[in-house]
């Protein structure tokens, strides 16, 4: 009901963080190239296997003065995996406690980033080497206002180019270049890689680093597909530069979720030389976030605690669009008032000082459980629970039907979109 909506609105307005004037509007009208790093966990950055860097290209990017790298950035996904990451980052709402919102709430009204950017002159596109119906993307993207969805039907899917869930990352990024060039500018393009996905299979000849040697096969291969993705990115950046698509574009890279689940704690402990306690497992849910804004110097490594929920308000403010007009649960990463607690879908959360994992509070410095949580901890805990509950209310109640962000807003009409090359 609209009462429910008022409560949600009051919450998001009260959590709002004012934009940082050094960043507000700085990317207005620039192309945005958002790159999905499938199953990529932060521990891979600068990780050395057999004395070799696994991801040398990304390691350099982390040190590139044009980039800001968030090393305390966490994924917040649940069962919806990739789809949750997409939902969270383009809507600043949480995925559902069970199932994937893309599937069970695929016909909801959304006020997603692609639609908002469309109304500010942008063309939006998703590029992905799997078929359009996976995760119900072809339905929910219409509600998000995605103009073009280049799915597998646009790519050369011959057998030797495909492995696992779809087109291999190298041909995927290669073939994506002309599609990007075909877009009317400015564009918001989201490229979803897929080769670095469980069970981490590669064709012979695509392996350029030896597997790890824990004896847990998918963990051992995890490093090989990470290397393959890293090489695919290097090639893609080279091509973007050669085609004049790089220089003036916002470049954003993010990891969608973990690749190594807690079924692999034994192998993981061996690889990082530490026991995988519940707290350690939560700490391993870090995924990389890198942002490059043309004409704005990078910050180097930014240690702010943040999550995927914070990306949409950040991108809105970079456009000079007030995130306050929209129902967003996260806050701008560049804001001085950014809220530095990271809720996980199960009600656990992380901050720089303390965490709640499996319902138990921990001191991050000593790694010890806290027997008597402080008032601050209890308050934050209620806030996290409330935030998750309000976000669920929006999705289950399809509440954005009743919300008008501002007087200029035109509701998205899903009937205007058609995806896929082949006729159905
Ligand atoms: C498939 C791909 C994988 O299209 O995006 O999704 P995931 O299994 O990681 O959720
Ligand atoms: Mn995924």
Tab-separated table of C-alpha atoms and ligand atoms in Angstrom:
chain	number	residue	atom	x	y	z
A	1	UNK	CA	0.000	0.000	0.000
A	2	UNK	CA	1.038	3.634	-0.179
A	3	UNK	CA	1.508	3.622	3.643
A	4	UNK	CA	4.177	0.976	3.221
A	5	UNK	CA	5.763	3.139	0.603
A	6	UNK	CA	5.826	6.176	2.898
A	7	UNK	CA	7.749	4.179	5.471
A	8	UNK	CA	10.261	3.072	2.851
A	9	UNK	CA	10.621	6.613	1.573
A	10	UNK	CA	11.174	7.987	5.069
A	11	UNK	CA	13.885	5.408	5.613
A	12	UNK	CA	15.774	6.026	2.373
A	13	UNK	CA	15.507	9.801	2.798
A	14	UNK	CA	16.889	9.583	6.321
A	15	UNK	CA	19.797	7.390	5.223
A	16	UNK	CA	20.619	9.686	2.306
A	17	UNK	CA	24.195	10.921	2.001
A	18	UNK	CA	24.770	14.308	0.352
A	19	UNK	CA	26.936	14.176	-2.760
A	20	UNK	CA	30.574	15.162	-2.688
A	21	UNK	CA	30.899	18.331	-4.825
A	22	UNK	CA	34.239	17.071	-6.167
A	23	UNK	CA	32.375	14.215	-7.863
A	24	UNK	CA	28.812	15.420	-8.370
A	25	UNK	CA	27.988	15.664	-12.090
A	26	UNK	CA	31.570	14.882	-13.129
A	27	UNK	CA	30.535	12.054	-15.453
A	28	UNK	CA	27.497	13.744	-16.952
A	29	UNK	CA	27.060	12.731	-20.591
A	30	UNK	CA	30.050	10.345	-20.554
A	31	UNK	CA	29.726	6.808	-21.832
A	32	UNK	CA	29.645	4.286	-19.005
A	33	UNK	CA	31.237	0.892	-19.545
A	34	UNK	CA	30.409	-1.464	-16.696
A	35	UNK	CA	32.304	-4.744	-16.656
A	36	UNK	CA	31.139	-7.779	-14.722
A	37	UNK	CA	33.900	-9.976	-13.315
A	38	UNK	CA	32.190	-13.323	-12.890
A	39	UNK	CA	32.812	-15.073	-9.539
A	40	UNK	CA	35.810	-12.833	-8.865
A	41	UNK	CA	36.838	-12.519	-5.204
A	42	UNK	CA	39.177	-9.823	-3.955
A	43	UNK	CA	41.698	-12.295	-2.561
A	44	UNK	CA	42.791	-12.906	-6.169
A	45	UNK	CA	44.151	-9.367	-6.435
A	46	UNK	CA	47.933	-9.586	-6.014
A	47	UNK	CA	47.620	-13.295	-5.173
A	48	UNK	CA	50.676	-15.256	-6.271
A	49	UNK	CA	50.380	-18.872	-7.364
A	50	UNK	CA	53.598	-20.799	-8.061
A	51	UNK	CA	55.330	-17.429	-7.573
A	52	UNK	CA	53.296	-15.915	-10.417
A	53	UNK	CA	50.671	-13.193	-10.383
A	54	UNK	CA	47.298	-14.724	-11.291
A	55	UNK	CA	45.729	-11.502	-12.591
A	56	UNK	CA	48.584	-9.181	-13.646
A	57	UNK	CA	46.338	-6.903	-15.708
A	58	UNK	CA	43.849	-6.259	-12.899
A	59	UNK	CA	46.712	-5.882	-10.425
A	60	UNK	CA	48.078	-3.054	-12.557
A	61	UNK	CA	44.655	-1.461	-12.866
A	62	UNK	CA	44.377	-1.365	-9.090
A	63	UNK	CA	47.522	0.802	-9.115
A	64	UNK	CA	46.558	2.887	-12.142
A	65	UNK	CA	46.397	6.551	-11.023
A	66	UNK	CA	43.175	7.065	-13.019
A	67	UNK	CA	41.342	4.420	-10.971
A	68	UNK	CA	39.854	4.235	-7.517
A	69	UNK	CA	39.946	0.720	-6.127
A	70	UNK	CA	37.664	-0.220	-3.238
A	71	UNK	CA	39.329	-2.998	-1.286
A	72	UNK	CA	36.622	-3.296	1.399
A	73	UNK	CA	33.787	-3.732	-1.056
A	74	UNK	CA	31.469	-6.733	-0.548
A	75	UNK	CA	28.978	-8.602	-2.669
A	76	UNK	CA	25.523	-8.864	-1.102
A	77	UNK	CA	24.004	-11.595	-3.243
A	78	UNK	CA	22.023	-14.665	-2.229
A	79	UNK	CA	20.399	-17.393	-4.304
A	80	UNK	CA	19.991	-15.117	-7.312
A	81	UNK	CA	23.782	-14.994	-7.731
A	82	UNK	CA	24.602	-13.022	-10.922
A	83	UNK	CA	20.995	-11.848	-11.147
A	84	UNK	CA	21.118	-10.549	-7.562
A	85	UNK	CA	24.297	-8.625	-8.303
A	86	UNK	CA	22.661	-7.058	-11.351
A	87	UNK	CA	19.494	-6.219	-9.436
A	88	UNK	CA	21.323	-4.728	-6.460
A	89	UNK	CA	23.689	-2.633	-8.543
A	90	UNK	CA	21.089	-1.213	-10.923
A	91	UNK	CA	18.299	-0.679	-8.373
A	92	UNK	CA	19.959	-0.269	-4.977
A	93	UNK	CA	17.489	-2.794	-3.582
A	94	UNK	CA	18.435	-6.133	-2.044
A	95	UNK	CA	17.844	-9.483	-3.670
A	96	UNK	CA	15.202	-11.628	-2.010
A	97	UNK	CA	15.892	-13.929	0.955
A	98	UNK	CA	14.865	-16.848	-1.252
A	99	UNK	CA	14.955	-17.311	-5.005
A	100	UNK	CA	15.874	-14.692	-7.526
A	101	UNK	CA	13.932	-11.440	-7.788
A	102	UNK	CA	14.682	-11.482	-11.526
A	103	UNK	CA	12.570	-14.618	-11.748
A	104	UNK	CA	9.891	-14.230	-9.096
A	105	UNK	CA	9.525	-10.442	-9.378
A	106	UNK	CA	10.367	-10.117	-13.056
A	107	UNK	CA	7.234	-8.159	-13.987
A	108	UNK	CA	7.413	-5.639	-11.130
A	109	UNK	CA	7.662	-1.942	-11.780
A	110	UNK	CA	11.282	-0.824	-11.376
A	111	UNK	CA	13.011	2.537	-11.466
A	112	UNK	CA	16.350	1.155	-12.469
A	113	UNK	CA	19.505	2.900	-13.537
A	114	UNK	CA	19.082	2.121	-17.281
A	115	UNK	CA	15.623	3.759	-17.285
A	116	UNK	CA	16.814	6.756	-15.286
A	117	UNK	CA	19.782	7.271	-17.576
A	118	UNK	CA	17.497	6.899	-20.625
A	119	UNK	CA	15.514	9.822	-19.328
A	120	UNK	CA	18.769	11.786	-19.209
A	121	UNK	CA	19.622	11.116	-22.842
A	122	UNK	CA	21.424	7.791	-22.528
A	123	UNK	CA	21.117	4.580	-24.505
A	124	UNK	CA	21.379	1.490	-22.312
A	125	UNK	CA	22.641	-1.925	-23.315
A	126	UNK	CA	23.526	-5.270	-21.795
A	127	UNK	CA	25.971	-7.569	-23.579
A	128	UNK	CA	26.278	-11.201	-22.547
A	129	UNK	CA	27.293	-14.449	-24.219
A	130	UNK	CA	24.421	-16.544	-22.886
A	131	UNK	CA	20.826	-16.714	-24.160
A	132	UNK	CA	18.376	-14.021	-23.182
A	133	UNK	CA	15.995	-16.075	-21.047
A	134	UNK	CA	18.624	-17.162	-18.497
A	135	UNK	CA	17.705	-15.630	-15.140
A	136	UNK	CA	14.584	-14.280	-16.885
A	137	UNK	CA	16.717	-11.389	-18.091
A	138	UNK	CA	14.613	-10.854	-21.215
A	139	UNK	CA	11.602	-10.078	-19.049
A	140	UNK	CA	13.086	-8.056	-16.209
A	141	UNK	CA	15.348	-5.943	-18.465
A	142	UNK	CA	12.186	-4.541	-20.049
A	143	UNK	CA	11.127	-3.317	-16.623
A	144	UNK	CA	14.612	-1.865	-16.099
A	145	UNK	CA	14.373	0.043	-19.385
A	146	UNK	CA	17.339	-1.698	-21.034
A	147	UNK	CA	17.220	-0.523	-24.667
A	148	UNK	CA	19.406	-3.207	-26.246
A	149	UNK	CA	20.141	-6.674	-25.005
A	150	UNK	CA	22.897	-8.302	-27.066
A	151	UNK	CA	22.527	-11.898	-25.928
A	152	UNK	CA	24.145	-15.034	-27.359
A	153	UNK	CA	22.040	-14.787	-30.528
A	154	UNK	CA	24.164	-11.784	-31.580
A	155	UNK	CA	27.473	-13.615	-31.125
A	156	UNK	CA	29.268	-16.386	-32.987
A	157	UNK	CA	28.451	-19.333	-30.767
A	158	UNK	CA	30.363	-22.028	-32.645
A	159	UNK	CA	31.371	-24.944	-30.485
A	160	UNK	CA	35.035	-24.093	-30.046
A	161	UNK	CA	34.117	-20.601	-28.816
A	162	UNK	CA	31.723	-21.780	-26.124
A	163	UNK	CA	32.370	-23.335	-22.741
A	164	UNK	CA	30.308	-23.695	-19.564
A	165	UNK	CA	27.435	-21.197	-19.536
A	166	UNK	CA	28.288	-19.382	-22.721
A	167	UNK	CA	30.655	-17.667	-25.088
A	168	UNK	CA	34.249	-17.593	-23.879
A	169	UNK	CA	35.334	-14.201	-22.544
A	170	UNK	CA	37.976	-13.509	-25.204
A	171	UNK	CA	35.652	-13.825	-28.234
A	172	UNK	CA	32.880	-12.211	-26.159
A	173	UNK	CA	34.798	-8.999	-25.520
A	174	UNK	CA	36.216	-9.036	-29.063
A	175	UNK	CA	32.792	-9.294	-30.699
A	176	UNK	CA	31.312	-6.758	-28.292
A	177	UNK	CA	33.403	-3.910	-29.698
A	178	UNK	CA	31.344	-3.353	-32.892
A	179	UNK	CA	28.152	-3.634	-30.832
A	180	UNK	CA	29.380	-0.885	-28.515
A	181	UNK	CA	30.292	1.192	-31.536
A	182	UNK	CA	26.768	0.781	-32.908
A	183	UNK	CA	25.205	2.373	-29.819
A	184	UNK	CA	23.973	5.921	-29.871
A	185	UNK	CA	26.053	7.974	-27.418
A	186	UNK	CA	26.126	8.572	-24.569
A	187	UNK	CA	25.592	4.951	-23.603
A	188	UNK	CA	25.440	2.874	-20.463
A	189	UNK	CA	26.804	-0.527	-21.474
A	190	UNK	CA	26.970	-3.491	-19.134
A	191	UNK	CA	29.189	-6.377	-20.247
A	192	UNK	CA	28.688	-9.650	-18.394
A	193	UNK	CA	31.574	-12.108	-18.604
A	194	UNK	CA	30.981	-15.789	-17.873
A	195	UNK	CA	34.025	-18.064	-18.338
A	196	UNK	CA	35.300	-17.610	-14.783
A	197	UNK	CA	32.283	-19.528	-13.474
A	198	UNK	CA	32.034	-22.741	-11.528
A	199	UNK	CA	33.262	-25.408	-12.435
A	200	UNK	CA	35.969	-23.196	-14.038
A	201	UNK	CA	36.491	-25.092	-17.270
A	202	UNK	CA	38.830	-24.015	-20.052
A	203	UNK	CA	39.721	-25.502	-23.400
A	204	UNK	CA	43.250	-26.737	-23.884
A	205	UNK	CA	45.325	-23.864	-25.167
A	206	UNK	CA	43.386	-21.307	-23.112
A	207	UNK	CA	45.267	-22.280	-19.943
A	208	UNK	CA	48.182	-19.930	-19.316
A	209	UNK	CA	48.841	-20.676	-15.651
A	210	UNK	CA	49.134	-24.063	-13.997
A	211	UNK	CA	46.279	-25.028	-11.655
A	212	UNK	CA	46.673	-24.799	-7.895
A	213	UNK	CA	47.553	-28.014	-6.141
A	214	UNK	CA	45.100	-28.398	-3.290
A	215	UNK	CA	43.536	-31.510	-4.813
A	216	UNK	CA	40.122	-29.816	-4.855
A	217	UNK	CA	39.596	-29.666	-8.629
A	218	UNK	CA	37.282	-26.676	-8.992
A	219	UNK	CA	39.335	-24.611	-6.539
A	220	UNK	CA	42.522	-25.542	-8.386
A	221	UNK	CA	41.036	-24.449	-11.723
A	222	UNK	CA	39.610	-21.220	-10.260
A	223	UNK	CA	42.979	-19.526	-10.798
A	224	UNK	CA	43.181	-20.586	-14.418
A	225	UNK	CA	39.847	-19.084	-15.429
A	226	UNK	CA	40.686	-15.959	-13.415
A	227	UNK	CA	43.856	-15.641	-15.512
A	228	UNK	CA	41.829	-16.189	-18.676
A	229	UNK	CA	39.421	-13.403	-17.687
A	230	UNK	CA	42.374	-11.137	-16.877
A	231	UNK	CA	43.804	-11.693	-20.361
A	232	UNK	CA	40.393	-11.122	-21.939
A	233	UNK	CA	40.181	-7.782	-20.115
A	234	UNK	CA	43.631	-6.744	-21.252
A	235	UNK	CA	42.630	-7.412	-24.850
A	236	UNK	CA	39.322	-5.564	-24.352
A	237	UNK	CA	40.987	-2.466	-22.895
A	238	UNK	CA	43.431	-2.490	-25.772
A	239	UNK	CA	40.549	-2.643	-28.274
A	240	UNK	CA	38.533	0.042	-26.470
A	241	UNK	CA	41.548	2.352	-26.682
A	242	UNK	CA	42.182	1.538	-30.331
A	243	UNK	CA	38.548	2.317	-31.178
A	244	UNK	CA	38.505	5.596	-29.247
A	245	UNK	CA	35.965	4.238	-26.780
A	246	UNK	CA	38.169	4.347	-23.701
A	247	UNK	CA	39.533	7.836	-23.210
A	248	UNK	CA	36.317	9.681	-22.410
A	249	UNK	CA	34.366	6.822	-20.768
A	250	UNK	CA	33.573	5.974	-17.197
A	251	UNK	CA	34.929	2.474	-16.610
A	252	UNK	CA	33.532	0.423	-13.759
A	253	UNK	CA	34.541	-3.133	-12.889
A	254	UNK	CA	32.944	-5.268	-10.185
A	255	UNK	CA	32.912	-8.815	-8.901
A	256	UNK	CA	29.419	-10.293	-8.700
A	257	UNK	CA	29.778	-12.891	-5.911
A	258	UNK	CA	32.096	-15.498	-4.456
A	259	UNK	CA	33.484	-18.249	-6.639
A	260	UNK	CA	34.603	-20.517	-3.841
A	261	UNK	CA	31.797	-21.537	-1.512
A	262	UNK	CA	32.277	-22.775	2.032
A	263	UNK	CA	32.166	-26.339	0.746
A	264	UNK	CA	35.814	-25.733	-0.137
A	265	UNK	CA	37.163	-24.460	3.168
A	266	UNK	CA	39.900	-27.060	3.412
A	267	UNK	CA	41.423	-26.096	0.039
A	268	UNK	CA	40.855	-22.404	0.685
A	269	UNK	CA	42.661	-22.578	4.052
A	270	UNK	CA	45.620	-24.140	2.311
A	271	UNK	CA	45.688	-21.399	-0.319
A	272	UNK	CA	45.526	-18.436	2.022
A	273	UNK	CA	47.387	-20.061	4.901
A	274	UNK	CA	44.625	-19.325	7.413
A	275	UNK	CA	41.837	-21.285	8.985
A	276	UNK	CA	38.439	-20.458	7.439
A	277	UNK	CA	36.443	-19.483	10.504
A	278	UNK	CA	32.913	-18.083	10.036
A	279	UNK	CA	34.361	-14.548	10.352
A	280	UNK	CA	37.109	-15.310	7.829
A	281	UNK	CA	34.518	-16.690	5.437
A	282	UNK	CA	32.538	-13.457	5.715
A	283	UNK	CA	35.713	-11.436	5.137
A	284	UNK	CA	36.317	-13.446	1.978
A	285	UNK	CA	33.041	-12.128	0.537
A	286	UNK	CA	34.959	-9.082	-0.652
A	287	UNK	CA	34.777	-8.569	-4.401
A	288	UNK	CA	36.666	-5.879	-6.302
A	289	UNK	CA	35.161	-2.558	-7.317
A	290	UNK	CA	37.143	-0.236	-9.558
A	291	UNK	CA	35.952	3.090	-10.937
A	292	UNK	CA	37.639	5.376	-13.414
A	293	UNK	CA	36.090	8.757	-14.194
A	294	UNK	CA	37.614	10.595	-17.137
A	295	UNK	CA	39.163	13.864	-16.053
A	296	UNK	CA	39.007	12.998	-12.349
A	297	UNK	CA	42.120	11.700	-10.645
A	298	UNK	CA	41.798	8.276	-9.038
A	299	UNK	CA	42.039	7.941	-5.258
A	300	UNK	CA	44.299	4.904	-5.283
A	301	UNK	CA	42.987	2.405	-2.767
A	302	UNK	CA	39.840	3.517	-0.976
A	303	UNK	CA	39.308	1.498	2.221
A	304	UNK	CA	35.693	2.494	2.857
A	305	UNK	CA	33.452	-0.435	3.848
A	306	UNK	CA	30.823	-0.650	1.135
A	307	UNK	CA	28.630	-2.996	-0.852
A	308	UNK	CA	26.949	-3.437	-4.208
A	309	UNK	CA	23.909	-1.563	-2.870
A	310	UNK	CA	26.007	1.658	-2.948
A	311	UNK	CA	26.842	1.608	-6.640
A	312	UNK	CA	23.629	3.026	-8.101
A	313	UNK	CA	23.516	6.166	-5.900
A	314	UNK	CA	27.209	6.688	-6.688
A	315	UNK	CA	26.584	6.553	-10.430
A	316	UNK	CA	23.546	8.835	-10.128
A	317	UNK	CA	25.564	11.467	-8.309
A	318	UNK	CA	28.373	11.204	-10.857
A	319	UNK	CA	25.688	12.115	-13.404
A	320	UNK	CA	24.557	15.060	-11.341
A	321	UNK	CA	21.238	13.297	-10.636
A	322	UNK	CA	20.090	13.477	-7.017
A	323	UNK	CA	19.777	9.922	-5.712
A	324	UNK	CA	17.370	11.299	-3.099
A	325	UNK	CA	14.560	11.387	-5.654
A	326	UNK	CA	14.677	7.602	-5.928
A	327	UNK	CA	14.071	4.701	-3.577
A	328	UNK	CA	17.664	3.615	-3.018
A	329	UNK	CA	18.922	1.639	-0.026
A	330	UNK	CA	22.613	2.408	-0.516
A	331	UNK	CA	24.601	5.630	-0.306
A	332	UNK	CA	27.110	7.349	-2.592
A	333	UNK	CA	30.603	5.876	-2.160
A	334	UNK	CA	32.254	9.238	-2.743
A	335	UNK	CA	30.072	11.086	-0.249
A	336	UNK	CA	31.675	12.239	3.008
A	337	UNK	CA	28.564	10.792	4.708
A	338	UNK	CA	28.661	7.414	2.984
A	339	UNK	CA	27.192	4.849	5.427
A	340	UNK	CA	29.981	2.382	5.999
A	341	UNK	CA	28.081	-0.708	7.120
A	342	UNK	CA	27.492	-3.582	4.743
A	343	UNK	CA	24.362	-5.698	5.248
A	344	UNK	CA	24.373	-9.238	3.971
A	345	UNK	CA	21.167	-10.814	2.808
A	346	UNK	CA	20.917	-13.125	5.841
A	347	UNK	CA	20.962	-10.229	8.327
A	348	UNK	CA	24.663	-10.486	9.082
A	349	UNK	CA	26.744	-7.392	8.375
A	350	UNK	CA	30.239	-5.937	8.266
A	351	UNK	CA	31.727	-2.660	9.400
A	352	UNK	CA	35.347	-1.608	9.697
A	353	UNK	CA	35.388	-2.347	13.425
A	354	UNK	CA	32.928	-5.110	14.150
A	355	UNK	CA	30.843	-7.650	12.302
A	356	UNK	CA	27.880	-9.879	12.815
A	357	UNK	CA	28.371	-13.310	11.324
A	358	UNK	CA	26.026	-16.239	11.868
A	359	UNK	CA	24.225	-14.032	14.364
A	360	UNK	CA	27.393	-13.632	16.479
A	361	UNK	CA	29.142	-10.272	16.901
A	362	UNK	CA	32.898	-10.185	16.361
A	363	UNK	CA	35.643	-7.696	16.987
A	364	UNK	CA	37.379	-7.379	13.611
A	365	UNK	CA	40.765	-6.606	15.149
A	366	UNK	CA	40.991	-9.476	17.638
A	367	UNK	CA	38.678	-11.778	15.591
A	368	UNK	CA	37.084	-12.751	18.923
A	369	UNK	CA	33.332	-13.069	19.488
A	370	UNK	CA	31.812	-10.248	21.539
A	371	UNK	CA	29.775	-11.600	24.449
A	372	UNK	CA	28.061	-8.311	25.313
A	373	UNK	CA	27.187	-6.308	22.194
A	374	UNK	CA	27.297	-2.534	22.725
A	375	UNK	CA	24.323	-0.217	22.138
A	376	UNK	CA	25.943	0.870	18.872
A	377	UNK	CA	26.081	-2.737	17.689
A	378	UNK	CA	22.483	-3.416	18.667
A	379	UNK	CA	21.270	-0.267	16.965
A	380	UNK	CA	23.112	-1.061	13.782
A	381	UNK	CA	21.734	-4.565	13.890
A	382	UNK	CA	18.151	-3.258	14.030
A	383	UNK	CA	18.895	-0.836	11.226
A	384	UNK	CA	20.223	-3.635	9.013
A	385	UNK	CA	17.188	-5.813	9.721
A	386	UNK	CA	14.872	-2.914	8.998
A	387	UNK	CA	16.661	-2.012	5.765
A	388	UNK	CA	16.385	-5.578	4.474
A	389	UNK	CA	12.748	-5.794	5.511
A	390	UNK	CA	11.841	-2.515	3.791
A	391	UNK	CA	13.638	-3.561	0.632
A	392	UNK	CA	11.686	-6.843	0.636
A	393	UNK	CA	8.479	-4.901	1.075
A	394	UNK	CA	9.263	-2.889	-2.063
A	395	UNK	CA	9.790	-6.040	-4.124
A	396	UNK	CA	7.058	-8.268	-2.681
A	397	UNK	CA	4.507	-5.452	-2.713
A	398	UNK	CA	5.632	-4.109	-6.103
A	399	UNK	CA	5.604	-0.746	-4.348
A	400	UNK	CA	7.372	1.288	-7.009
A	401	UNK	CA	4.044	1.196	-8.890
A	402	UNK	CA	2.955	3.869	-6.431
A	403	UNK	CA	6.105	5.969	-6.531
A	404	UNK	CA	6.848	8.936	-8.781
A	405	UNK	CA	10.490	10.010	-8.393
A	406	UNK	CA	9.965	13.538	-9.711
A	407	UNK	CA	7.718	15.566	-11.979
A	408	UNK	CA	9.802	14.682	-15.045
A	409	UNK	CA	9.583	10.931	-14.533
A	410	UNK	CA	7.997	8.810	-17.299
A	411	UNK	CA	7.078	5.294	-16.155
A	412	UNK	CA	8.826	2.504	-18.068
A	413	UNK	CA	6.626	0.770	-20.635
A	414	UNK	CA	7.898	-2.835	-20.945
A	415	UNK	CA	5.926	-3.316	-24.175
A	416	UNK	CA	8.316	-0.971	-25.973
A	417	UNK	CA	11.251	-3.367	-25.721
A	418	UNK	CA	12.120	-6.373	-27.811
A	419	UNK	CA	15.230	-8.489	-27.427
A	420	UNK	CA	16.915	-11.207	-29.421
A	421	UNK	CA	17.980	-11.479	-33.006
A	422	UNK	CA	15.874	-14.468	-33.971
A	423	UNK	CA	12.136	-14.143	-34.265
A	424	UNK	CA	10.333	-16.154	-31.627
B	1	LIG	C1	24.627	-16.983	-16.914
B	1	LIG	C2	25.524	-16.285	-15.958
B	1	LIG	C3	25.765	-17.076	-14.682
B	1	LIG	O1	24.019	-16.241	-17.902
B	1	LIG	O2	25.310	-14.939	-15.803
B	1	LIG	O3	24.997	-16.736	-13.606
B	1	LIG	P1	25.303	-17.282	-12.124
B	1	LIG	O4	25.239	-18.782	-12.167
B	1	LIG	O5	26.662	-16.810	-11.717
B	1	LIG	O6	24.233	-16.687	-11.299
B	2	LIG	MN1	27.679	-15.016	-11.379
